[in-house]
């Protein structure tokens, strides 16, 4: 797969896998209003995934459509960041993951709007409005959980600790992003770290929480190295589609 | 008995030139969450231009029956109705 | 005037509005039994939407295409929204959503018995959209003209969104029935299991239904159970022919004299058993709902605590 297609696939896999995780919250959220909010976010992300995967398939030019890419690749061919595939945990873990990821997507799409690739620019133009809302939703919850009750403070801090080892990977550049960013097509992930730290740090401070200092760092998602959770996620997601090869749904 | 997030009434103006219309209510812990929840619940199919949320408790309602002398003050309580509860037979004096 | 005369005057006014097919609004005087009947009916309708999210939500993570996944997530989200509109309508009658949820969790208020059946295959999602939502729409359209304003208005909003639900279910089954042999068999199997429970959604036969007459007098109910059930059958049989799927009733046939389809009634003993708690999923649905509520308590409490802190700060600042 060529580099542009791979880049689109990374963005698409991020959205696809996180959307899947959020879908698991439907009918299990703490309040009905939150079932609706999380479903909204999941649907936005799925929409992003579908356009990005479709584009990746077109650029690749091997006849793979969104479903071929979503349902017929194996674990080692997925190039999402590991943060996206983490199990939901409790609402504190999920909101921590949302704060980290939506803030990353916001900075990314905000800059991708001016990509030299017209399709990526258009996708980013639409997506940035959606993720601005996702980021705000996460921030509102991190504030309330961090500065709510003793129990919620403990759980929210714990949620941050759980996901923080997977933050660095979001901002790791590699040769592919280097070349594409130089061509004005992709966004250099490293450039996103500072504005991300600024926004997320401010939310965490206001929420009376502290920024974790993890020893362990997750890495390798862009090379198809995932956590053990990924295999189970894909087994569930893909099994019906794969059980009926060639079928239309 | 669990506690409840307060109730908010939601008004949406779907286009410039129209006025806000009452579309329903929702529960939220505070105004910031209320207006965000209202966007999720009541404008899912289109972008609403403007959303207002008002705590239900802040609303003063007029009496639909202007002949107010007939209107028993006890019937004026909007949100407490003891007769709604189903009390098991064995509980006495309730 | 003493209270009895005042009550009589208010009741006469109430009846005049009902007889003129007008609308009763939240602050109007209403007979206590009217209020109680409505609270129970609206609440149970709301609970049904919420519990209904479970059998359908069961297939979100396994949807076999991204398009179907998006459609299903949107549908289940709609159901949450419908539950919200209905709780809002119930709350105008002097009860809080929290009180209603407590009654649901304690088993003192019910939800539609159809949701006590399991979704065993992907085709069940189609069957629910086509048959269960079809039956719900048949029930709901007349409710748009319910005498109680907030309930009728909630139903108008719901019916607008519901039409997409039935269409997507039909289309899902159509795709299966035109697909592989395995897909076609999956679709037929789902229809075989969901047909009679869908017929039972309309409730017991008219001669066994106790509340119908009073509800009809008050404009809460517009048609009887049997009338609605017949209407649903008449609408659905031609659709099954388009689908190329057989409804599991060997005695189903057009009766030219009546101008309706003759059909076999569902097993009402089964309906009563399921309502009482002996359906395949009753325990599971309740356990899931209660667990979600209890697991979320710390989140709700945190939000309340945060709001209290902020308003205390505002008071100090003022």
XYZ file of C-alpha atoms in Angstrom:
661
model
C 0.000 0.000 0.000
C 1.421 3.403 -0.883
C 2.162 6.027 1.696
C -0.838 8.262 1.161
C -3.149 5.271 1.456
C -1.360 4.107 4.592
C -1.659 7.557 6.137
C -5.390 7.684 5.443
C -5.676 4.156 6.829
C -3.997 5.181 10.104
C -6.485 7.991 10.615
C -9.330 5.736 9.560
C -8.337 2.848 11.811
C -8.074 5.218 14.786
C -11.639 6.367 14.215
C -12.959 2.889 13.399
C -11.578 1.188 16.486
C -12.502 3.969 18.901
C -16.003 4.122 17.436
C -16.307 0.390 18.094
C -15.298 0.846 21.727
C -17.804 3.664 22.237
C -20.508 1.503 20.667
C -20.026 -0.866 23.606
C -21.323 1.848 25.956
C -24.729 2.089 24.339
C -27.432 0.898 26.780
C -24.851 0.908 29.599
C -24.134 4.593 30.201
C -24.663 6.290 33.600
C -27.614 8.362 32.357
C -29.861 8.232 29.332
C -28.544 11.587 28.111
C -25.076 10.054 28.088
C -26.161 7.014 26.022
C -27.196 9.550 23.412
C -24.026 11.660 23.695
C -21.711 8.649 23.396
C -23.703 7.274 20.474
C -23.358 10.654 18.745
C -19.596 10.547 19.159
C -19.443 6.923 18.013
C -21.474 7.779 14.914
C -19.290 10.792 14.096
C -16.177 8.631 14.373
C -17.692 5.855 12.282
C -18.502 8.422 9.600
C -14.894 9.622 9.633
C -13.683 6.017 9.470
C -15.858 5.213 6.491
C -14.674 8.163 4.400
C -11.031 7.617 5.346
C -11.087 3.868 4.718
C -12.902 4.355 1.430
C -10.291 6.906 0.372
C -7.425 4.639 1.452
C -8.894 1.855 -0.682
C -9.271 4.134 -3.696
C -5.730 5.437 -3.432
C -4.402 1.911 -3.014
C -6.200 0.979 -6.221
C -6.511 -2.736 -5.438
C -10.307 -2.789 -5.321
C -10.671 -2.802 -1.531
C -13.673 -0.901 -0.215
C -14.423 0.213 3.377
C -15.767 -3.202 4.387
C -12.898 -5.135 2.832
C -10.523 -3.026 4.876
C -12.555 -3.098 8.099
C -13.534 -6.767 8.075
C -10.930 -8.678 6.129
C -7.631 -7.443 7.509
C -5.939 -9.309 10.342
C -4.612 -7.810 13.603
C -1.142 -7.079 12.250
C -2.518 -5.084 9.338
C -4.405 -2.571 11.460
C -2.497 0.669 11.947
C -4.508 2.429 14.641
C -2.806 3.821 17.727
C -3.020 1.536 20.755
C -4.933 4.167 22.732
C -7.987 3.618 20.552
C -8.216 -0.099 21.254
C -7.961 0.078 25.062
C -10.915 -1.528 26.825
C -13.493 0.968 28.049
C -12.985 0.297 31.756
C -15.251 2.473 33.863
C -16.572 5.879 32.851
C -13.418 7.516 34.242
C -11.144 5.465 31.992
C -13.371 6.153 28.992
C -13.429 9.907 29.617
C -9.653 9.944 30.111
C -9.244 8.179 26.791
C -11.725 10.551 25.177
C -9.932 13.645 26.488
C -6.584 12.415 25.222
C -7.786 11.180 21.865
C -10.311 13.884 20.939
C -7.772 16.573 21.828
C -5.250 14.858 19.570
C -7.771 14.580 16.724
C -8.678 18.231 17.123
C -5.115 19.445 16.701
C -4.596 16.995 13.845
C -7.704 17.835 11.832
C -7.329 21.554 12.478
C -4.018 21.446 10.617
C -5.044 18.814 8.078
C -7.705 21.212 6.761
C -4.971 22.864 4.714
C -3.527 19.623 3.347
C -2.333 19.637 -0.240
C -4.484 16.563 -0.701
C -7.963 17.889 -1.410
C -9.776 14.833 -0.080
C -7.940 14.796 3.232
C -8.498 18.544 3.545
C -12.226 18.140 2.986
C -12.485 15.253 5.440
C -10.600 17.273 8.033
C -12.744 20.333 7.460
C -15.854 18.420 8.435
C -14.246 16.315 11.143
C -12.669 19.200 13.035
C -16.115 20.533 13.960
C -17.164 17.113 15.210
C -14.046 16.506 17.299
C -14.185 20.017 18.763
C -17.432 18.873 20.275
C -16.003 15.502 21.354
C -13.111 17.235 23.070
C -15.427 19.627 24.868
C -17.656 16.746 26.007
C -14.658 14.906 27.453
C -13.329 18.042 29.158
C -16.697 18.738 30.776
C -16.716 15.233 32.240
C -13.091 15.219 33.356
C -13.792 18.464 35.215
C -16.878 17.081 36.918
C -15.317 13.771 37.819
C -12.023 15.275 38.953
C -13.671 17.995 41.018
C -16.787 16.081 42.078
C -16.706 13.615 44.948
C -13.718 11.875 46.557
C -14.657 8.672 44.794
C -14.969 10.292 41.390
C -11.657 12.085 41.883
C -9.954 8.798 42.675
C -11.525 7.039 39.698
C -10.792 9.879 37.291
C -7.147 10.021 38.346
C -7.022 6.269 37.988
C -8.486 6.608 34.478
C -5.734 9.027 33.501
C -3.102 6.638 34.883
C -4.621 3.817 32.855
C -4.454 5.566 29.465
C -1.442 7.839 29.837
C 1.152 5.226 28.825
C -0.475 5.290 25.374
C -0.291 9.045 24.832
C 3.258 9.365 23.513
C 2.525 7.100 20.567
C 0.018 9.638 19.203
C 2.817 12.131 18.616
C 5.536 9.837 17.267
C 6.646 10.811 13.789
C 8.171 8.275 11.417
C 9.606 8.283 7.920
C 6.163 8.128 6.349
C 4.796 11.130 8.212
C 8.083 12.926 7.615
C 7.862 12.554 3.849
C 4.144 13.295 3.617
C 4.375 16.302 5.938
C 7.231 17.691 3.882
C 4.966 17.379 0.840
C 2.236 19.315 2.656
C -0.086 16.328 2.647
C 0.100 14.994 6.199
C 0.494 16.705 9.559
C 3.678 16.092 11.553
C 2.408 14.370 14.725
C 5.218 15.784 16.835
C 4.003 19.298 16.142
C 0.744 18.492 17.891
C 2.276 17.690 21.267
C 2.690 21.198 22.563
C -0.840 22.487 21.892
C -2.183 19.151 23.140
C -0.199 19.422 26.399
C -1.432 22.961 26.826
C -5.133 22.140 26.442
C -5.157 18.807 28.241
C -2.871 20.086 31.000
C -5.217 22.980 31.671
C -8.250 20.682 31.928
C -6.420 18.304 34.246
C -5.260 21.144 36.499
C -8.689 22.723 36.671
C -10.113 19.316 37.529
C -7.723 19.156 40.539
C -6.038 16.114 38.981
C -2.399 15.474 38.205
C -0.642 14.547 34.981
C 0.546 10.939 35.247
C 4.225 9.998 34.898
C 4.109 6.475 33.507
C 7.150 4.265 33.274
C 5.709 2.016 30.605
C 4.996 3.379 27.134
C 2.798 1.639 24.602
C 4.176 1.713 21.076
C 3.966 0.031 17.712
C 0.354 0.537 16.663
C 1.364 2.197 13.372
C 3.460 -0.890 12.589
C 0.597 -3.245 13.387
C 1.796 -4.147 16.878
C -1.230 -4.046 19.149
C -2.250 -4.949 22.666
C -3.889 -8.297 23.377
C -7.257 -6.529 23.538
C -7.146 -5.926 19.795
C -7.496 -9.580 18.836
C -10.666 -9.972 20.867
C -12.100 -6.741 19.514
C -11.543 -7.825 15.924
C -12.818 -11.345 16.562
C -16.129 -9.893 17.667
C -16.268 -7.181 15.029
C -15.340 -9.331 12.054
C -16.715 -12.795 12.727
C -20.145 -12.518 11.121
C -18.824 -10.806 8.003
C -16.074 -13.408 7.614
C -18.504 -16.302 8.224
C -20.254 -15.442 4.950
C -17.557 -14.731 2.356
C -18.799 -12.705 -0.579
C -22.188 -11.978 0.989
C -23.943 -8.611 0.798
C -25.583 -7.137 3.844
C -34.037 6.553 47.064
C -31.682 7.888 44.429
C -31.313 11.574 43.772
C -32.093 13.145 40.490
C -30.312 15.609 38.250
C -32.584 18.659 37.977
C -35.076 18.929 35.126
C -34.563 21.471 32.350
C -36.993 22.629 29.679
C -35.543 22.881 26.175
C -36.392 25.465 23.517
C -34.990 25.254 20.001
C -34.993 27.799 17.205
C -34.278 25.719 14.128
C -33.878 28.582 11.652
C -33.315 32.313 11.679
C -36.601 34.141 11.426
C -38.472 31.685 13.608
C -38.888 31.862 17.351
C -37.791 29.315 19.921
C -40.199 26.431 20.367
C -40.518 24.221 23.419
C -39.455 20.733 22.371
C -39.319 18.838 25.649
C -37.209 18.399 28.724
C -34.146 16.548 29.955
C -32.136 15.981 33.112
C -28.687 17.503 33.549
C -26.581 18.396 36.562
C -25.989 22.012 35.462
C -26.550 24.511 32.661
C -23.408 23.655 30.650
C -24.308 19.980 30.473
C -27.973 20.807 29.879
C -27.317 22.820 26.744
C -24.928 20.153 25.416
C -27.361 17.343 26.139
C -30.115 19.356 24.477
C -28.043 19.579 21.320
C -27.530 15.807 21.342
C -31.147 14.893 22.041
C -33.181 17.538 20.251
C -31.088 18.474 17.240
C -29.765 15.103 16.165
C -31.220 15.252 12.708
C -30.390 18.886 11.868
C -28.228 21.615 13.232
C -30.424 23.698 15.520
C -29.507 27.366 15.214
C -30.148 28.231 18.839
C -30.921 26.263 21.967
C -32.217 27.609 25.256
C -32.343 25.541 28.425
C -34.204 26.738 31.482
C -34.468 24.996 34.852
C -38.053 23.740 35.052
C -38.256 25.046 38.606
C -37.634 28.565 37.272
C -40.739 28.487 35.129
C -43.816 30.241 36.469
C -46.924 28.970 34.753
C -50.207 30.790 34.445
C -53.372 28.967 35.337
C -55.256 27.781 32.247
C -58.518 28.381 34.091
C -58.894 32.128 34.630
C -61.789 31.565 37.057
C -59.223 31.153 39.774
C -61.471 31.093 42.798
C -62.403 27.486 41.964
C -58.778 26.482 41.691
C -57.691 24.744 44.877
C -54.157 25.866 45.878
C -53.258 22.223 46.612
C -53.711 21.383 42.946
C -51.081 23.990 42.107
C -48.074 21.836 43.064
C -46.548 20.775 39.779
C -44.245 18.046 40.946
C -45.485 16.233 44.030
C -48.386 13.846 43.811
C -48.662 11.355 46.658
C -51.582 9.512 45.130
C -49.340 8.281 42.334
C -47.468 5.871 44.608
C -48.685 2.283 44.835
C -48.622 1.359 48.498
C -48.843 -2.341 49.362
C -51.981 -3.267 51.307
C -50.104 -4.321 54.422
C -48.729 -0.807 54.981
C -51.194 0.984 57.234
C -51.956 4.652 57.779
C -50.451 5.878 54.551
C -69.176 26.931 46.333
C -68.080 23.895 48.348
C -65.424 21.457 47.151
C -67.849 18.874 45.746
C -69.526 21.439 43.537
C -66.129 22.818 42.515
C -64.940 19.298 41.647
C -68.090 18.666 39.619
C -67.569 21.887 37.714
C -63.950 21.010 36.925
C -64.877 17.492 35.894
C -67.595 18.840 33.601
C -65.049 21.129 31.982
C -62.601 18.250 31.609
C -65.259 16.064 29.977
C -66.257 18.878 27.648
C -62.683 19.159 26.396
C -62.475 15.376 25.903
C -65.822 15.217 24.100
C -64.784 18.020 21.766
C -61.602 16.037 20.963
C -59.550 18.821 22.532
C -56.329 18.489 24.446
C -55.692 18.308 28.167
C -52.513 20.171 29.087
C -50.259 19.750 32.144
C -51.831 22.327 34.453
C -55.411 21.391 33.689
C -57.561 19.712 36.312
C -57.958 16.006 35.515
C -59.519 13.025 37.276
C -56.984 11.240 39.442
C -57.530 7.995 37.558
C -56.846 9.750 34.240
C -53.565 11.027 35.641
C -52.588 7.631 37.067
C -53.504 5.775 33.889
C -51.471 8.172 31.787
C -48.456 8.094 34.080
C -48.436 4.312 33.959
C -48.970 4.108 30.210
C -46.432 6.783 29.278
C -43.865 5.467 31.760
C -44.197 1.908 30.503
C -43.889 3.161 26.957
C -40.688 5.014 27.932
C -39.325 1.962 29.746
C -40.017 -0.120 26.625
C -37.890 2.187 24.480
C -35.009 1.960 26.947
C -35.150 -1.798 27.468
C -35.558 -2.209 23.691
C -32.068 -0.752 23.284
C -30.646 -3.986 24.709
C -31.756 -6.658 22.220
C -30.781 -4.418 19.322
C -27.636 -3.062 20.947
C -26.618 -6.701 21.257
C -25.578 -6.679 17.581
C -23.829 -3.299 17.262
C -20.343 -4.705 17.808
C -21.004 -7.549 15.335
C -22.781 -5.684 12.528
C -21.474 -7.230 9.273
C -20.896 -3.987 7.375
C -20.014 -0.431 8.349
C -23.198 0.875 6.782
C -25.329 -1.508 8.841
C -23.350 -0.657 11.944
C -24.039 3.044 11.490
C -27.727 2.447 10.825
C -28.082 0.242 13.897
C -26.247 2.677 16.187
C -28.476 5.495 14.942
C -31.585 3.410 15.511
C -30.649 2.460 19.075
C -29.739 6.074 19.751
C -33.174 7.084 18.499
C -34.736 4.700 20.971
C -32.883 6.383 23.808
C -34.187 9.683 22.511
C -37.729 8.359 22.350
C -37.444 7.186 25.937
C -36.377 10.695 26.862
C -39.291 12.366 25.080
C -41.672 10.027 26.891
C -40.124 10.486 30.341
C -40.426 14.231 29.696
C -44.121 13.815 28.920
C -44.658 11.703 32.038
C -42.881 14.288 34.188
C -45.450 16.919 33.246
C -47.949 14.838 35.208
C -46.245 15.339 38.546
C -43.736 12.503 38.775
C -39.964 12.457 38.345
C -37.981 10.238 35.998
C -36.055 8.904 38.967
C -39.259 7.710 40.635
C -40.295 5.959 37.440
C -36.917 4.274 37.080
C -37.134 3.062 40.676
C -40.486 1.479 39.865
C -39.059 -0.156 36.738
C -36.044 -1.511 38.599
C -38.298 -2.865 41.357
C -40.473 -4.621 38.781
C -43.517 -2.502 39.690
C -43.793 -0.922 36.277
C -43.449 -2.988 33.144
C -42.139 -2.649 29.621
C -43.315 -4.226 26.405
C -43.039 -8.003 26.714
C -41.555 -8.274 23.208
C -38.187 -7.197 24.522
C -37.982 -10.281 26.690
C -37.077 -12.289 23.601
C -33.436 -12.759 22.564
C -31.774 -11.544 19.351
C -30.050 -14.754 18.318
C -28.865 -13.840 14.816
C -28.220 -10.757 12.702
C -31.521 -11.406 10.906
C -33.329 -10.808 14.202
C -32.347 -7.152 13.843
C -34.243 -7.066 10.557
C -37.224 -8.888 12.041
C -37.381 -6.419 14.916
C -37.289 -3.464 12.554
C -39.917 -4.918 10.237
C -42.315 -6.646 12.645
C -41.774 -5.159 16.094
C -41.399 -1.582 14.902
C -44.223 -2.185 12.450
C -46.470 -3.242 15.309
C -45.270 -0.317 17.411
C -46.069 2.135 14.616
C -49.546 0.635 14.224
C -50.054 1.266 17.940
C -48.415 4.662 17.972
C -49.959 6.532 15.079
C -53.371 6.736 16.813
C -51.601 7.902 19.984
C -50.528 11.030 18.127
C -54.124 12.106 18.751
C -54.121 11.179 22.431
C -56.143 13.588 24.549
C -53.144 14.440 26.724
C -51.180 17.120 24.865
C -47.586 16.323 25.874
C -48.039 12.594 25.150
C -49.588 13.228 21.741
C -46.835 15.666 20.815
C -44.122 13.241 21.932
C -45.777 10.589 19.756
C -45.753 12.875 16.707
C -42.027 13.389 17.127
C -41.472 9.668 17.664
C -43.553 8.572 14.662
C -41.533 10.825 12.367
C -38.335 9.083 13.423
C -39.871 5.613 13.580
C -40.612 5.298 9.866
C -36.890 5.010 9.112
C -36.692 2.186 11.648
C -39.257 -0.001 9.983
C -37.854 0.651 6.529
C -34.338 -0.310 7.570
C -35.592 -3.573 9.066
C -37.506 -4.442 5.930
C -34.559 -3.594 3.729
C -32.187 -5.629 5.877
C -34.406 -8.694 5.475
C -34.839 -8.047 1.751
C -31.061 -8.081 1.316
C -30.849 -11.371 3.214
C -33.697 -13.009 1.349
C -32.041 -12.111 -1.961
C -28.653 -13.256 -0.727
C -27.082 -16.647 -0.167
C -28.992 -19.750 0.922
C -27.554 -19.341 4.408
C -28.703 -15.713 4.570
C -32.162 -16.580 3.340
C -32.466 -19.339 5.936
C -31.293 -16.910 8.617
C -34.011 -14.457 7.627
C -36.755 -17.094 7.569
C -35.687 -18.431 10.958
C -35.881 -14.944 12.476
C -39.355 -14.331 11.048
C -40.488 -17.730 12.366
C -39.473 -16.685 15.889
C -40.659 -13.061 15.919
C -44.068 -13.260 14.193
C -46.263 -14.477 17.043
C -44.561 -12.387 19.764
C -45.139 -9.337 17.517
C -48.833 -10.162 17.285
C -48.904 -10.451 21.078
C -47.586 -6.885 21.362
C -51.127 -5.625 20.856
C -52.154 -7.134 24.169
C -54.881 -9.544 25.159
C -58.002 -9.967 22.992
C -60.704 -7.333 23.504
C -62.940 -9.624 25.523
C -60.117 -10.130 28.036
C -58.923 -6.537 28.179
C -60.082 -4.685 31.288
C -58.979 -1.093 30.787
C -59.836 -0.507 27.154
C -63.271 1.048 27.601
C -62.271 3.719 30.107
C -59.110 4.545 28.148
C -61.136 4.942 24.975
C -63.685 7.141 26.762
C -60.845 9.414 27.823
C -59.186 9.607 24.418
C -56.074 7.818 25.650
C -56.759 4.838 23.418
C -58.328 5.255 19.987
C -58.657 1.663 18.723
C -59.062 -1.691 20.463
C -56.326 -4.327 20.707
C -58.001 -6.611 18.174
C -58.590 -3.759 15.725
C -54.916 -2.816 15.819
C -53.762 -6.417 15.573
C -55.903 -6.966 12.474
C -54.617 -3.743 10.934
C -51.036 -4.890 11.494
C -51.657 -8.293 9.906
C -53.365 -6.739 6.870
C -50.411 -4.386 6.377
C -47.713 -6.977 6.928
C -48.856 -9.941 4.818
C -48.328 -8.181 1.452
C -44.916 -7.016 2.712
C -43.947 -10.615 3.488
C -44.759 -11.515 -0.097
C -42.374 -8.852 -1.383
C -39.750 -10.235 0.962
C -40.312 -13.770 -0.234
C -40.460 -14.885 3.381
C -43.214 -17.062 4.782
C -45.165 -16.041 7.875
C -45.349 -19.094 10.154
C -49.143 -19.440 10.071
C -50.633 -22.175 7.873
C -54.130 -20.699 8.377
C -53.237 -17.235 7.187
C -55.465 -16.345 4.229
C -57.360 -13.479 2.694
C -61.038 -13.457 3.612
C -62.852 -11.591 0.832
C -66.082 -11.444 2.816
C -64.495 -9.697 5.773
C -62.071 -7.719 3.661
C -59.285 -8.777 6.032
C -56.787 -11.591 6.504
C -57.820 -14.513 8.705
C -54.941 -15.428 10.989
C -54.039 -17.546 14.004
C -53.971 -15.648 17.273
C -50.744 -15.673 19.277
C -50.544 -17.788 22.420
C -51.948 -15.452 25.062
C -50.965 -17.813 27.874
C -47.394 -17.300 26.750
C -47.958 -13.540 26.742
C -49.181 -13.581 30.344
C -46.314 -15.827 31.409
C -43.774 -13.475 29.839
C -45.439 -10.420 31.372
C -45.241 -12.104 34.772
C -41.521 -12.667 34.358
C -41.165 -16.049 32.707
C -39.780 -14.961 29.345
C -36.318 -15.913 28.000
C -34.725 -12.555 28.820
C -36.680 -10.937 31.652
C -34.013 -11.467 34.281
C -31.199 -10.511 31.956
C -32.852 -7.282 30.748
C -33.547 -6.120 34.282
C -30.135 -7.129 35.578
C -28.440 -5.237 32.761
C -30.555 -2.129 33.337
C -30.094 -2.124 37.100
C -26.342 -2.726 36.761
C -25.952 0.189 34.333
C -27.862 2.402 36.746
C -25.892 1.312 39.805
C -22.521 1.410 38.043
C -23.297 4.944 36.981
C -24.263 6.210 40.432
C -20.801 7.571 41.225
C -20.810 9.505 37.950
C -24.201 11.095 38.600
C -23.206 11.949 42.160
C -19.977 13.523 40.962
C -21.849 15.764 38.542
C -24.228 16.864 41.307
C -21.349 17.548 43.682
C -19.539 19.618 41.053
C -22.683 21.647 40.331
C -23.202 22.263 44.038
C -19.632 23.470 44.463
C -19.936 25.886 41.540
C -23.202 27.377 42.750
C -21.794 27.744 46.274
C -18.877 29.672 44.772
C -21.271 31.915 42.892
C -23.160 32.691 46.081
C -19.960 33.597 47.877
C -18.845 35.756 44.969
C -22.180 37.572 44.774
